[in-house]
Amino acid sequence: MANPVTKPLNIIFAGTPEFAAKHLAALLQSEHNIVAVYCPPDKPAGRGKKLTACATKLLALEHQIPIEQPVNFKSEQEQQKLAAYQADVMVVVAYGLLLPEPILTTPRLGCINVHGSILPKWRGAAPIQRALEAGDTKTGVTIMQMDKGLDTGDIILTAHCDITMTDTSASLYEKLAELGPTALLETLALMATGNYSRQPQDNSKATHAAKLDKAEAELDWHLPAENLALKVRAYIPWPVAQFTFTENNKQHKIRVWQASAIALNHQQTAGTIISADKHGIIVATLNGALRLEIIQLPGKKALAVADILNGKAHWFAPDLAINGQKPNLEGSQ
């Protein structure tokens, strides 16, 4: 439970997706005053490429809060506009724009960020996905004082949660979207008193959560089964793990929505189908095997393997080789 607020703060909120909007919603129900909402310019979306507002902007419109959508903060005019709001603090949640030093120091209490990991672990763009991919058993959110580095600022507060064996990035995202707003309100209550501590990060323990690349979605059967199962969970809902199946010189991209690692001793070449039945398609890997349980054929919806085999059993006959080339990650960030 958050400490009682000594004095409501005037807050500029900056964020973009639904994750950010949930934090803004919590602030709107608090004693604090949201003086402005910053979000990126509207982007084309859908088949018609119609300009579409992000989740944070839609919520701000609903509550008639002033909205700013700068391309960046390089111009002195944009910096002065932000300063004119005379905010006590700027709260940044999945904003997507880098803040230059003049912005970081403009609010009375500076800028704070809600980050989806226990810093200094998983600094960067994809902390939820990288934690899952690495097989971490715990994660959480960190509220930090922002500085000019990438997620390097002093830690004000952390909140933890477990990563279960069935979590995907989608389910973990929802957990942190519930955890984050509570941690944020606790942090703001501390800051409102003017008496709170900040813990510098131990840079020697830092890891980097690189931005996801579509090329990573291609499963490499020359990896251990445990690694592949983690990737499947980490890449839901995007970019979704997949493999390429070739039939009559035509390639089919097959997405994997659920899979599990099996400790199986085999003599098969990695990427070879060992068996296929209603329980799953078992594919040989470098170490053990991966059981595919829910997959999606091109142009179709995701189905349990039992349903897929009713019409495409010949695609997954034992001893067939799945094309599982190592992904080309050139240009990944």
Coordinates of C-alpha atoms in Angstrom, one line a residue:
M1 CA 0.0 0.0 0.0
A2 CA 1.4 3.4 -1.0
N3 CA 2.3 5.9 1.7
P4 CA -0.1 8.9 2.0
V5 CA 0.8 11.7 -0.3
T6 CA 2.1 14.7 1.7
K7 CA 1.5 17.1 -1.2
P8 CA 0.0 16.3 -4.7
L9 CA 2.6 16.6 -7.4
N10 CA 2.2 18.2 -10.8
I11 CA 3.1 15.5 -13.3
I12 CA 4.0 15.4 -17.0
F13 CA 3.4 11.9 -18.2
A14 CA 5.2 10.5 -21.3
G15 CA 4.3 7.1 -22.7
T16 CA 2.9 5.2 -25.7
P17 CA 1.4 1.7 -25.6
E18 CA -1.3 0.1 -23.4
F19 CA 1.4 -0.7 -20.8
A20 CA 1.9 3.0 -20.4
A21 CA -1.8 3.8 -20.5
K22 CA -2.4 1.6 -17.4
H23 CA 0.2 3.6 -15.5
L24 CA -1.5 6.9 -16.6
A25 CA -4.9 5.5 -15.5
A26 CA -3.5 4.8 -12.0
L27 CA -2.2 8.4 -11.8
L28 CA -5.6 9.8 -12.9
Q29 CA -7.2 8.0 -10.0
S30 CA -4.6 9.4 -7.6
E31 CA -4.3 12.7 -5.8
H32 CA -1.6 13.9 -8.2
N33 CA -2.3 16.4 -11.0
I34 CA -1.5 15.4 -14.6
V35 CA -0.6 18.7 -16.3
A36 CA 0.3 17.3 -19.7
V37 CA 0.7 14.0 -21.6
Y38 CA 3.5 13.4 -24.1
C39 CA 3.3 10.7 -26.7
P40 CA 4.8 10.2 -30.2
P41 CA 3.1 11.6 -33.3
D42 CA 0.2 9.5 -34.6
K43 CA 1.3 6.7 -36.9
P44 CA -0.4 5.0 -40.0
A45 CA -2.0 1.7 -39.1
G46 CA -4.2 -1.0 -40.7
R47 CA -4.8 -1.6 -44.4
G48 CA -5.9 1.9 -45.0
K49 CA -2.8 3.3 -43.3
K50 CA -5.0 5.7 -41.4
L51 CA -3.3 7.9 -38.8
T52 CA -3.9 6.2 -35.4
A53 CA -3.5 7.6 -31.9
C54 CA -1.6 5.5 -29.3
A55 CA -3.4 4.1 -26.2
T56 CA -1.9 6.8 -24.0
K57 CA -3.2 9.6 -26.2
L58 CA -6.7 8.1 -26.3
L59 CA -6.8 8.1 -22.5
A60 CA -5.6 11.7 -22.3
L61 CA -8.2 12.8 -24.8
E62 CA -10.9 11.0 -22.7
H63 CA -9.8 13.0 -19.7
Q64 CA -9.2 16.3 -21.6
I65 CA -5.6 16.5 -20.6
P66 CA -3.3 18.7 -22.8
I67 CA -1.4 16.5 -25.3
E68 CA 2.0 17.1 -26.8
Q69 CA 3.5 15.0 -29.6
P70 CA 6.9 16.3 -30.5
V71 CA 9.1 14.4 -33.0
N72 CA 12.0 14.9 -30.6
F73 CA 13.1 17.4 -28.0
K74 CA 16.1 18.8 -29.9
S75 CA 14.6 22.3 -30.5
E76 CA 14.7 24.9 -27.9
Q77 CA 11.1 25.6 -28.6
E78 CA 10.0 22.1 -27.5
Q79 CA 12.2 22.3 -24.4
Q80 CA 10.7 25.7 -23.4
K81 CA 7.1 24.3 -24.0
L82 CA 7.8 21.5 -21.6
A83 CA 9.3 23.8 -19.1
A84 CA 6.2 26.0 -19.2
Y85 CA 4.1 23.3 -17.6
Q86 CA 6.2 23.8 -14.4
A87 CA 6.0 20.1 -13.5
D88 CA 7.3 18.7 -10.3
V89 CA 8.3 15.5 -12.0
M90 CA 8.0 13.8 -15.4
V91 CA 7.0 10.2 -15.4
V92 CA 8.2 8.2 -18.4
V93 CA 6.7 4.7 -19.3
A94 CA 7.5 3.0 -22.6
Y95 CA 7.7 6.4 -24.4
G96 CA 10.1 5.4 -27.2
L97 CA 11.9 8.8 -27.4
L98 CA 15.3 9.6 -25.9
L99 CA 15.2 12.6 -23.5
P100 CA 18.1 15.0 -23.8
E101 CA 19.8 16.3 -20.7
P102 CA 17.9 19.7 -20.7
I103 CA 14.6 17.8 -20.4
L104 CA 15.9 15.4 -17.7
T105 CA 16.7 18.4 -15.5
T106 CA 13.7 20.6 -16.2
P107 CA 11.1 19.3 -13.8
R108 CA 11.8 20.2 -10.1
L109 CA 12.3 16.5 -9.2
G110 CA 13.7 15.5 -12.6
C111 CA 12.3 12.5 -14.7
I112 CA 11.6 9.0 -13.4
N113 CA 11.1 5.9 -15.5
V114 CA 9.2 2.6 -15.0
H115 CA 11.3 -0.2 -16.4
G116 CA 10.2 -3.8 -16.8
S117 CA 13.1 -5.5 -15.1
I118 CA 15.1 -5.6 -11.9
L119 CA 17.9 -3.2 -12.9
P120 CA 20.7 -3.3 -13.6
K121 CA 19.7 -6.6 -15.3
W122 CA 18.1 -6.2 -18.7
R123 CA 18.6 -2.6 -19.5
G124 CA 17.2 -1.7 -23.0
A125 CA 14.3 -2.2 -25.3
A126 CA 13.1 -5.7 -24.6
P127 CA 13.5 -6.6 -20.9
I128 CA 10.5 -8.9 -20.7
Q129 CA 11.3 -11.0 -23.7
R130 CA 15.0 -11.3 -22.8
A131 CA 14.3 -12.3 -19.3
L132 CA 12.1 -15.2 -20.6
E133 CA 14.5 -16.2 -23.3
A134 CA 17.3 -16.4 -20.7
G135 CA 15.2 -18.7 -18.5
D136 CA 15.0 -16.2 -15.6
T137 CA 12.7 -17.2 -12.7
K138 CA 12.1 -13.7 -11.4
T139 CA 11.6 -10.2 -12.8
G140 CA 9.7 -7.1 -11.8
V141 CA 9.7 -3.4 -12.3
T142 CA 12.3 -0.7 -11.3
I143 CA 11.4 2.9 -10.8
M144 CA 14.6 4.9 -11.5
Q145 CA 15.7 8.5 -11.7
M146 CA 16.5 9.0 -15.3
D147 CA 20.0 10.2 -16.5
K148 CA 21.5 10.5 -19.9
G149 CA 22.5 6.8 -20.1
L150 CA 20.3 3.9 -21.2
D151 CA 18.4 2.8 -18.1
T152 CA 21.5 3.6 -16.0
G153 CA 19.9 6.0 -13.4
D154 CA 19.7 5.6 -9.7
I155 CA 17.1 3.2 -8.4
I156 CA 14.3 4.6 -6.2
L157 CA 12.1 1.5 -5.8
T158 CA 11.8 -2.1 -7.1
A159 CA 8.9 -4.5 -7.1
H160 CA 9.4 -8.2 -7.8
C161 CA 7.3 -11.0 -9.4
D162 CA 7.9 -14.7 -10.3
I163 CA 8.2 -16.0 -13.8
T164 CA 6.3 -19.2 -14.1
M165 CA 7.0 -22.2 -16.4
T166 CA 3.9 -21.2 -18.5
D167 CA 4.5 -17.5 -18.7
T168 CA 4.9 -15.9 -22.2
S169 CA 5.9 -12.3 -22.9
A170 CA 2.2 -11.6 -23.2
S171 CA 1.3 -12.9 -19.8
L172 CA 4.4 -11.4 -18.1
Y173 CA 3.5 -8.1 -19.7
E174 CA 0.1 -8.2 -18.0
K175 CA 1.7 -9.1 -14.6
L176 CA 4.1 -6.1 -14.9
A177 CA 1.3 -3.8 -16.1
E178 CA -0.4 -4.6 -12.7
L179 CA 2.7 -4.3 -10.6
G180 CA 4.1 -1.2 -12.2
P181 CA 1.3 1.3 -11.4
T182 CA 1.4 0.4 -7.7
A183 CA 5.2 0.7 -7.5
L184 CA 4.9 4.1 -9.3
L185 CA 2.4 5.5 -6.8
E186 CA 4.5 4.3 -3.9
T187 CA 7.5 6.1 -5.5
L188 CA 5.6 9.3 -6.0
A189 CA 4.4 9.2 -2.4
L190 CA 8.0 9.0 -1.3
M191 CA 9.1 11.8 -3.6
A192 CA 6.3 14.0 -2.4
T193 CA 7.7 14.0 1.1
G194 CA 11.1 15.2 -0.2
N195 CA 12.7 12.5 1.9
Y196 CA 13.6 9.5 -0.2
S197 CA 16.8 7.6 -1.0
R198 CA 18.3 6.7 -4.4
Q199 CA 20.5 3.7 -4.9
P200 CA 23.2 3.8 -7.7
Q201 CA 23.2 0.8 -10.0
D202 CA 26.0 -1.7 -10.0
N203 CA 27.2 -1.4 -13.6
S204 CA 29.3 -4.6 -13.3
K205 CA 26.0 -6.6 -13.0
A206 CA 24.3 -4.9 -16.0
T207 CA 22.9 -6.9 -19.0
H208 CA 21.5 -5.6 -22.2
A209 CA 18.0 -6.4 -23.5
A210 CA 18.5 -5.8 -27.2
K211 CA 15.5 -4.9 -29.3
L212 CA 13.8 -7.9 -30.9
D213 CA 14.5 -8.7 -34.5
K214 CA 12.2 -10.7 -36.8
A215 CA 15.1 -12.8 -37.9
E216 CA 15.3 -14.2 -34.4
A217 CA 11.9 -15.8 -34.7
E218 CA 13.3 -18.6 -37.0
L219 CA 14.0 -21.6 -34.8
D220 CA 17.5 -23.0 -35.1
W221 CA 17.2 -26.7 -34.4
H222 CA 20.9 -26.9 -33.7
L223 CA 20.2 -25.3 -30.3
P224 CA 19.2 -27.3 -27.2
A225 CA 15.5 -28.0 -26.8
E226 CA 15.3 -26.0 -23.6
N227 CA 16.6 -22.9 -25.4
L228 CA 14.0 -23.3 -28.2
A229 CA 11.1 -23.8 -25.7
L230 CA 12.2 -20.5 -24.0
K231 CA 12.3 -18.7 -27.3
V232 CA 8.8 -19.8 -28.1
R233 CA 7.5 -18.4 -24.9
A234 CA 9.6 -15.2 -25.2
Y235 CA 8.4 -14.4 -28.7
I236 CA 4.6 -14.4 -28.0
P237 CA 2.9 -12.2 -29.1
W238 CA 5.6 -10.9 -31.4
P239 CA 7.4 -11.9 -33.6
V240 CA 6.2 -15.5 -32.8
A241 CA 8.7 -18.3 -33.2
Q242 CA 8.5 -20.1 -36.5
F243 CA 10.2 -22.6 -38.8
T244 CA 10.3 -23.1 -42.6
F245 CA 8.8 -26.2 -44.1
T246 CA 9.5 -26.9 -47.8
E247 CA 7.1 -28.9 -50.0
N248 CA 7.6 -29.2 -53.8
N249 CA 10.1 -26.4 -53.7
K250 CA 7.6 -24.1 -52.0
Q251 CA 8.4 -22.7 -48.6
H252 CA 5.8 -22.4 -45.8
K253 CA 6.4 -20.4 -42.7
I254 CA 4.9 -22.3 -39.7
R255 CA 4.5 -20.4 -36.4
V256 CA 4.8 -22.1 -33.1
W257 CA 2.5 -20.9 -30.3
Q258 CA 3.2 -23.6 -27.7
A259 CA 6.0 -26.1 -27.3
S260 CA 7.9 -27.9 -24.6
A261 CA 11.3 -29.4 -24.3
I262 CA 11.7 -33.2 -23.9
A263 CA 14.8 -34.9 -22.4
L264 CA 15.1 -37.5 -25.1
N265 CA 18.2 -39.4 -26.2
H266 CA 18.1 -39.8 -30.0
Q267 CA 20.5 -40.3 -32.9
Q268 CA 18.5 -38.1 -35.3
T269 CA 20.0 -35.0 -37.1
A270 CA 18.8 -31.7 -35.6
G271 CA 15.6 -30.6 -37.3
T272 CA 14.3 -34.1 -38.1
I273 CA 10.8 -35.1 -37.1
I274 CA 11.0 -38.0 -34.6
S275 CA 7.2 -38.6 -34.3
A276 CA 3.9 -36.9 -34.7
D277 CA 0.6 -37.7 -32.9
K278 CA -2.3 -36.0 -31.1
H279 CA 0.1 -35.0 -28.3
G280 CA 2.5 -33.1 -30.5
I281 CA 5.1 -33.1 -33.2
I282 CA 8.5 -34.1 -31.7
V283 CA 11.5 -32.5 -33.5
A284 CA 15.1 -33.5 -32.8
T285 CA 17.3 -30.7 -31.5
L286 CA 21.0 -30.5 -30.6
N287 CA 20.2 -31.7 -27.1
G288 CA 16.8 -33.4 -26.5
A289 CA 13.8 -32.7 -28.6
L290 CA 11.1 -30.0 -28.9
R291 CA 7.5 -31.0 -28.8
L292 CA 5.3 -28.7 -30.9
E293 CA 1.8 -28.5 -29.4
I294 CA 0.1 -25.5 -30.9
I295 CA 1.1 -24.3 -34.4
Q296 CA -0.2 -22.0 -37.1
L297 CA 0.0 -22.8 -40.8
P298 CA 0.2 -20.0 -43.4
G299 CA -3.1 -18.1 -43.7
K300 CA -4.7 -20.2 -41.0
K301 CA -5.5 -19.7 -37.3
A302 CA -3.4 -21.4 -34.6
L303 CA -4.5 -24.9 -33.8
A304 CA -3.6 -27.8 -31.6
V305 CA -1.3 -30.3 -33.4
A306 CA -4.1 -33.0 -33.2
D307 CA -6.2 -30.8 -35.5
I308 CA -3.4 -29.9 -37.8
L309 CA -2.5 -33.6 -38.4
N310 CA -6.0 -34.3 -39.6
G311 CA -5.3 -32.5 -42.8
K312 CA -1.5 -32.2 -43.0
A313 CA -0.1 -35.4 -41.5
H314 CA 2.1 -35.9 -44.5
W315 CA 3.9 -32.7 -43.8
F316 CA 5.1 -34.0 -40.4
A317 CA 5.8 -37.7 -41.1
P318 CA 8.7 -39.2 -39.0
D319 CA 12.2 -38.9 -40.5
L320 CA 11.2 -35.8 -42.5
A321 CA 13.7 -32.9 -42.1
I322 CA 12.5 -29.4 -41.2
N323 CA 14.5 -26.7 -42.7
G324 CA 15.9 -25.0 -39.7
Q325 CA 18.8 -22.8 -40.8
K326 CA 20.6 -20.6 -38.4
P327 CA 18.9 -17.1 -38.6
N328 CA 20.7 -14.2 -40.2
L329 CA 20.9 -11.6 -37.5
E330 CA 22.9 -9.0 -39.5
G331 CA 21.5 -5.6 -38.8
S332 CA 19.8 -6.6 -35.5
Q333 CA 19.8 -4.0 -32.7

